[in-house]
Coordinates of C-alpha atoms in Angstrom, one line a residue:
X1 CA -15.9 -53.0 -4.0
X2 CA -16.5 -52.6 -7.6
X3 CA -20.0 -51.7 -7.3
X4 CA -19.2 -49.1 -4.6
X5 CA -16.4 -47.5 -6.9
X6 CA -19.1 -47.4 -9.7
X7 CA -21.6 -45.7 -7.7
X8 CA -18.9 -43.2 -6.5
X9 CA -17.9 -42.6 -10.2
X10 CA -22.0 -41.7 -10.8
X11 CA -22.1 -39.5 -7.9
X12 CA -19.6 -38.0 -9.5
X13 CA -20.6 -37.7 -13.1
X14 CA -24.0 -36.6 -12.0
X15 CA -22.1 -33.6 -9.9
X16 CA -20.4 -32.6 -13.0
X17 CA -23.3 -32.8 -15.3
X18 CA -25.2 -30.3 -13.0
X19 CA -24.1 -27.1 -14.2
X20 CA -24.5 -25.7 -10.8
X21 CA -22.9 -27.7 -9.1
X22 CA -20.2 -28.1 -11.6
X23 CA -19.6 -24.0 -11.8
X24 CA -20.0 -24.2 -7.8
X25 CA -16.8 -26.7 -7.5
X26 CA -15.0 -24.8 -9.8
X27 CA -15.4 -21.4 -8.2
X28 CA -14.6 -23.0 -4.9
X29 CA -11.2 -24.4 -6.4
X30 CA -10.3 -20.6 -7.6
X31 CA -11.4 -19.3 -4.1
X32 CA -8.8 -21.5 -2.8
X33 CA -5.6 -20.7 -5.4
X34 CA -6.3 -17.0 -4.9
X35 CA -6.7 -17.3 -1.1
X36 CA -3.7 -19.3 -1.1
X37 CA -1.4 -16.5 -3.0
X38 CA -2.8 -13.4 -2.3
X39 CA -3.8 -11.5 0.8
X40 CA -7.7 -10.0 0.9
X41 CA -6.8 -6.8 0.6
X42 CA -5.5 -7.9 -2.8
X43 CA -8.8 -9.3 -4.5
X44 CA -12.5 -9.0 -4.0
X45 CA -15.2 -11.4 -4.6
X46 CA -18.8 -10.9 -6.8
X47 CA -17.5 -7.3 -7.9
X48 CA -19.2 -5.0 -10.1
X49 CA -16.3 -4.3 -12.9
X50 CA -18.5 -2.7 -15.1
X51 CA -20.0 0.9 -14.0
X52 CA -23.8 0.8 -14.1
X53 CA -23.8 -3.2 -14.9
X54 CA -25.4 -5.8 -13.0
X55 CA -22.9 -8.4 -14.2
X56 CA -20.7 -9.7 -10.8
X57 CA -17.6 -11.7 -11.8
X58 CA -16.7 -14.0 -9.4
X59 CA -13.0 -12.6 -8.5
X60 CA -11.1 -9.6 -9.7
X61 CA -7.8 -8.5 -8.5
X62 CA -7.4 -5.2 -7.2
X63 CA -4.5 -3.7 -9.1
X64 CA -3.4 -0.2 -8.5
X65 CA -5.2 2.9 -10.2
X66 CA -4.2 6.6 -10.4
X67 CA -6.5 6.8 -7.1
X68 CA -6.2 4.8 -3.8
X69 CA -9.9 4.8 -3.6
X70 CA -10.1 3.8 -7.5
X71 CA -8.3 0.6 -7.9
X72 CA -7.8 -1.2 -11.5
X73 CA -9.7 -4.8 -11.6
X74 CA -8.4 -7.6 -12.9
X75 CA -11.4 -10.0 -13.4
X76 CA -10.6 -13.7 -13.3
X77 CA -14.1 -16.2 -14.1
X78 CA -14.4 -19.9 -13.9
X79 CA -15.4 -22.0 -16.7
X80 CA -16.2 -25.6 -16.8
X81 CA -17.8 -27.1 -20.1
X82 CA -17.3 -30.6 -19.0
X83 CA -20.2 -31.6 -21.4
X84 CA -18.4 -31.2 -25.0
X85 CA -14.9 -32.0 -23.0
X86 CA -16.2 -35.3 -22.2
X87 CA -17.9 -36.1 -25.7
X88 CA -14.4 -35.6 -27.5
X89 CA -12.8 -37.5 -24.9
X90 CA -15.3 -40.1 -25.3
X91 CA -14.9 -39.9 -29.1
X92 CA -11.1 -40.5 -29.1
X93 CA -11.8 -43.4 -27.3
X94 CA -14.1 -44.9 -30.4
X95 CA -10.6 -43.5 -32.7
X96 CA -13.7 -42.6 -35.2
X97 CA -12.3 -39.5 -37.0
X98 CA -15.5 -38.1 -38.1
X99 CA -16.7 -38.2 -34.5
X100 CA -13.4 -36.5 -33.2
X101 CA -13.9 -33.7 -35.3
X102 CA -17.0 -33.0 -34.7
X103 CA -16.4 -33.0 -31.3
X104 CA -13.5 -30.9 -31.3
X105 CA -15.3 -28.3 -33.1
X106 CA -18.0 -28.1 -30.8
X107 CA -15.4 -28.0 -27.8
X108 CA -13.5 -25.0 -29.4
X109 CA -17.4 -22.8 -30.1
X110 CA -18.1 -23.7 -26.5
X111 CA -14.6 -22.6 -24.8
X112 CA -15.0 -19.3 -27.5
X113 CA -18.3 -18.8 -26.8
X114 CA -17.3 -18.4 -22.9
X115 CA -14.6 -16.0 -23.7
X116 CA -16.8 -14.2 -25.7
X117 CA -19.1 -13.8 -22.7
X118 CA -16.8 -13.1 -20.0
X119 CA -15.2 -10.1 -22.5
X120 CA -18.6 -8.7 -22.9
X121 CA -19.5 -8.6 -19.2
X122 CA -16.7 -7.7 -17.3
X123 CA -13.9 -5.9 -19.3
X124 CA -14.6 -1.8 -19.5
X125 CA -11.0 -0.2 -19.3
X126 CA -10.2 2.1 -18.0
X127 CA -12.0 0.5 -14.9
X128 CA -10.6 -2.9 -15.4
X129 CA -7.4 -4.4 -17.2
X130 CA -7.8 -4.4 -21.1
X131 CA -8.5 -8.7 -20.4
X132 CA -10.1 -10.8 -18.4
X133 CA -8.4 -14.5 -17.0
X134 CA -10.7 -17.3 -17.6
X135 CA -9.8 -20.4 -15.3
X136 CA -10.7 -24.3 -16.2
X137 CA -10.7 -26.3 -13.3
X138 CA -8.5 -29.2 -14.3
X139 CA -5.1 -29.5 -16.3
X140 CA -6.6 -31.6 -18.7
X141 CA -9.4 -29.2 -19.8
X142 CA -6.5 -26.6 -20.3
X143 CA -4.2 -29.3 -22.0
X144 CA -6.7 -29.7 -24.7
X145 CA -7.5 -26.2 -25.0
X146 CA -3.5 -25.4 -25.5
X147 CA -3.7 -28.3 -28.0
X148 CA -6.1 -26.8 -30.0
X149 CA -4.2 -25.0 -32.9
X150 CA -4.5 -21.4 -32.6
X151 CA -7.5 -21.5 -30.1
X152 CA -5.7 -19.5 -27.1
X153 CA -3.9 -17.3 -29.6
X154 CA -7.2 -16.3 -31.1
X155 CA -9.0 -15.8 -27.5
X156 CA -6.3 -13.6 -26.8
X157 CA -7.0 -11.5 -29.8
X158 CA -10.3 -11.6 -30.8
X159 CA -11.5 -11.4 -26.8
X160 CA -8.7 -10.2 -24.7
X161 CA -9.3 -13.6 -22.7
X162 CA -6.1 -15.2 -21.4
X163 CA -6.5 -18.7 -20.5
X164 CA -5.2 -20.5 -17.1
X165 CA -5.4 -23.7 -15.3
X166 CA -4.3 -24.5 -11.9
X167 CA -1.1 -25.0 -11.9
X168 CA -0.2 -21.5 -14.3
X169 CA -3.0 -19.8 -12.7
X170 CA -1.2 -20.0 -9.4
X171 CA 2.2 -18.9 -11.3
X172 CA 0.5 -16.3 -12.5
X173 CA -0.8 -15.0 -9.2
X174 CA 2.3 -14.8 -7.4
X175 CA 4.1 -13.1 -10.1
X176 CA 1.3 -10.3 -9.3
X177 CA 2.2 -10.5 -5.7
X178 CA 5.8 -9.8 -6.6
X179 CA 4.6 -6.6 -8.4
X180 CA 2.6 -5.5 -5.8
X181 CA 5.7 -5.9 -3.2
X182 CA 7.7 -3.9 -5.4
X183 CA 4.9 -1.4 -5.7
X184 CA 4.6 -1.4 -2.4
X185 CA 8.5 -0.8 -1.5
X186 CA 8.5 1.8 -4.1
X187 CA 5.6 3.3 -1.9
X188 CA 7.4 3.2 1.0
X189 CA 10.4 4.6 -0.5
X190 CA 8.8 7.7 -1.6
X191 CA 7.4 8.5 1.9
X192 CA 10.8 8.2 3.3
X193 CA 11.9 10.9 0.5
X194 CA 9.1 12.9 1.7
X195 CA 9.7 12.6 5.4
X196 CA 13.9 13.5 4.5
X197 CA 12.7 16.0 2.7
X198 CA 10.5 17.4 5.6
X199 CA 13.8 16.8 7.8
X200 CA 15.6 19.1 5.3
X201 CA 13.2 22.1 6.0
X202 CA 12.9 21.6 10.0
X203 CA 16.3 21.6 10.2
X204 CA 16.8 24.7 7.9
X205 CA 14.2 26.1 10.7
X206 CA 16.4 24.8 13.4
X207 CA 19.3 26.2 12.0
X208 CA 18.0 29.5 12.0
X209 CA 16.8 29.0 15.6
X210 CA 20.1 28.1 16.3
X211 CA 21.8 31.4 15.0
X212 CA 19.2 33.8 16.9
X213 CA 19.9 32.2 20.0
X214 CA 23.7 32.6 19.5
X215 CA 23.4 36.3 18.2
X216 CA 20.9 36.7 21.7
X217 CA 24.1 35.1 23.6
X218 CA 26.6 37.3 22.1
X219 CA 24.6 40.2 22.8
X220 CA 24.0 39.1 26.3
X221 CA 28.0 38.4 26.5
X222 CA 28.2 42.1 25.3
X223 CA 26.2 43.5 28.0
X224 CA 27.7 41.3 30.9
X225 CA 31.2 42.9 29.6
X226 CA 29.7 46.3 29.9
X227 CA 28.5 45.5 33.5
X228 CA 32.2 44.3 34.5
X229 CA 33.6 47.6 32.4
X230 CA 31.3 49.5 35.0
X231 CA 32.1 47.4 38.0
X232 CA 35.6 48.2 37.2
X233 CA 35.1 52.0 37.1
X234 CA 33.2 52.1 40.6
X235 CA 35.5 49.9 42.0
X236 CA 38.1 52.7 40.9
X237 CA 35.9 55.6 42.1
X238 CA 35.5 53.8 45.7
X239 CA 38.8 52.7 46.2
X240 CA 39.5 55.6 48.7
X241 CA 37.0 55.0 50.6
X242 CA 37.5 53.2 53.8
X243 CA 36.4 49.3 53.7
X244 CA 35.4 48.0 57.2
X245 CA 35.1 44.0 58.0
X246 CA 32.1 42.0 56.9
X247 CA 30.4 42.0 60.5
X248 CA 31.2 45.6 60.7
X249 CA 29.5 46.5 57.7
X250 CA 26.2 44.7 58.3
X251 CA 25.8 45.6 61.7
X252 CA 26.0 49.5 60.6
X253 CA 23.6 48.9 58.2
X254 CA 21.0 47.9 60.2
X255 CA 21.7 50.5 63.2
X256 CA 20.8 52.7 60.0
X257 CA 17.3 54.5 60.7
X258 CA 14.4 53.4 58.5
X259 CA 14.2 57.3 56.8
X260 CA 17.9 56.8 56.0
X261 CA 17.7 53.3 54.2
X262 CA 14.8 54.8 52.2
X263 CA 16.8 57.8 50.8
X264 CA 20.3 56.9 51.4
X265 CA 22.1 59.5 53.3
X266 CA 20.6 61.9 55.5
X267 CA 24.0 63.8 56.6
X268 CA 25.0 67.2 55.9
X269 CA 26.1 68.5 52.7
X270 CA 29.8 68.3 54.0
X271 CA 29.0 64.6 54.2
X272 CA 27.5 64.0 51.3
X273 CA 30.5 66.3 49.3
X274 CA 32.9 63.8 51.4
X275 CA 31.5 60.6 50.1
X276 CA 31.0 61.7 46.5
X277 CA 34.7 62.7 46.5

C-alpha cells in the first residue's frame, strides 16, 4: 500500500512539474469557480483584451461599458510556479537559513515576474479594468505570497496585479455578481421611468381625445334640442288639423296614386291653401 501511495505521489509530482499540464489543471480549477458564480453572459473565455494584440487571457469578466456592444474586461490569469514554491518549501524543511533565503527570493522574482507579464499583455484601459486578477491554484501558494512582506502590496502598485486564491477568488466573484444585480435592477428601473413616462404623454393624448369627443357630444346634444325645438313648432302648426286612427292613416296612404306620393298633393289650390292653413 505504501508503494502504491508513492507511485501516486510521482504521478503527481510529475503532473505538476509539466508546465502544461500544471497551467492546464490550474485553468481548469478557475473555469470551475467562475462557472460556479457567474452566469456566461457574465465572462468570456481566450479573449482578446488588448485591440490589435494577439495575447488571449484565459478569462475576463465582462463588466459594463458606456456601450452595450463595448463591454469593460476584467482579465483574470492563472499562475502556478510550483517549481520555486516547492524549493522553499523543501528548504524550510532543512531549517538552513541561507537556503530559505535564497529561495524565497527566487519565489518572490518569479510570482513578480508573472505579474509583470500578465500587466503587459492584457491591461489597456480604457478597454479593460486599470488591473488584471492573477489566480494561484492552492491556498498555500497564496498563503506564502500574503506572507511575503510587501510583495502583494508592491504587485498592486508597481503592476496593477491583484492577487487571489480560491477561496477569496470566489468572494470576490460574487461580490461582482451583486454589482451586476444592482446594475441590472437599476436598468430595469430606468425602463419602467421610461415606459411611465410614455404613459404620461398617451394619456395627455387620450385626454385630449377625450375632450373632442365630449365637445362632438354636446354639439350633437345641441342639435337634437334644435330638432325637438322644431318638432315642437310643427306639432303646434298641425294641431288643427284633423288626426285619423293609425289603420286609417296608412290605408289612405297607400290608396294615394303613385304621381301624388311623388309630389305630395295634387289637389286644387283651395286644397292646398286649406292644408297650409
Amino acid at each position: 500500500e505504501m508503494q502504491t501511495l508513492a507511485g501516486s505521489v510521482g504521478d503527481l509530482k510529475r503532473v505538476m512539474t509539466n508546465v502544461k499540464s500544471r497551467g492546464t489543471w490550474g485553468e481548469m480549477q478557475l473555469g470551475n469557480i467562475i462557472d460556479n458564480v457567474l452566469t456566461p453572459e457574465q465572462y468570456a473565455r481566450n479573449v482578446k483584451t488588448v485591440p490589435g494584440s494577439d495575447e488571449l487571457v484565459e478569462f475576463a469578466i465582462r463588466l459594463p461599458g458606456h456601450r452595450d456592444d463595448e463591454p469593460v474586461w476584467l482579465p483574470i490569469d492563472a499562475k502556478y510556479p510550483v517549481e520555486h514554491y516547492q524549493r522553499l518549501q523543501d528548504a524550510m524543511d532543512g531549517a538552513e537559513r541561507s537556503l530559505i533565503v535564497a529561495a524565497g527570493n527566487a519565489f518572490e522574482t518569479s510570482i513578480r515576474l508573472e505579474a509583470k507579464k500578465i500587466a503587459s499583455k492584457y491591461i489597456a484601459p480604457p478597454h479593460t479594468t486599470d488591473f488584471a486578477v492573477m489566480y494561484l491554484p492552492t491556498e498555500g501558494l497564496f498563503a506564502e505570497v500574503l506572507r511575503r512582506p510587501g510583495l502583494v502590496e508592491a504587485l498592486q502598485t508597481e503592476h496593477r496585479i491583484v492577487v487571489t486564491g480560491p477561496a477569496n477568488l470566489a468572494a470576490m466573484l460574487s461580490s461582482l455578481q451583486m454589482g451586476f444585480k444592482t446594475l441590472a435592477i437599476e436598468k430595469r428601473s430606468s425602463e419602467v421611468w421610461v415606459v411611465l413616462g410614455q404613459v404620461k404623454t398617451e394619456f395627455s393624448k387620450f385626454g385630449e381625445v377625450v375632450d373632442a369627443t365630449r365637445k362632438s357630444i354636446d354639439a350633437a346634444a345641441r342639435k337634437f334640442d334644435q330638432v325637438g325645438v322644431r318638432t315642437r313648432a310643427i306639432q303646434r302648426q298641425l294641431r288643427n288639423v284633423q288626426s285619423l286612427p293609425d289603420a286609417s292613416a296608412a290605408d289612405s296612404l297607400s290608396a294615394l296614386p303613385l304621381s301624388d306620393a311623388g309630389t305630395g298633393f295634387t289637389g286644387d289650390e283651395d286644397d292646398e291653401e286649406s292644408i297650409g292653413q
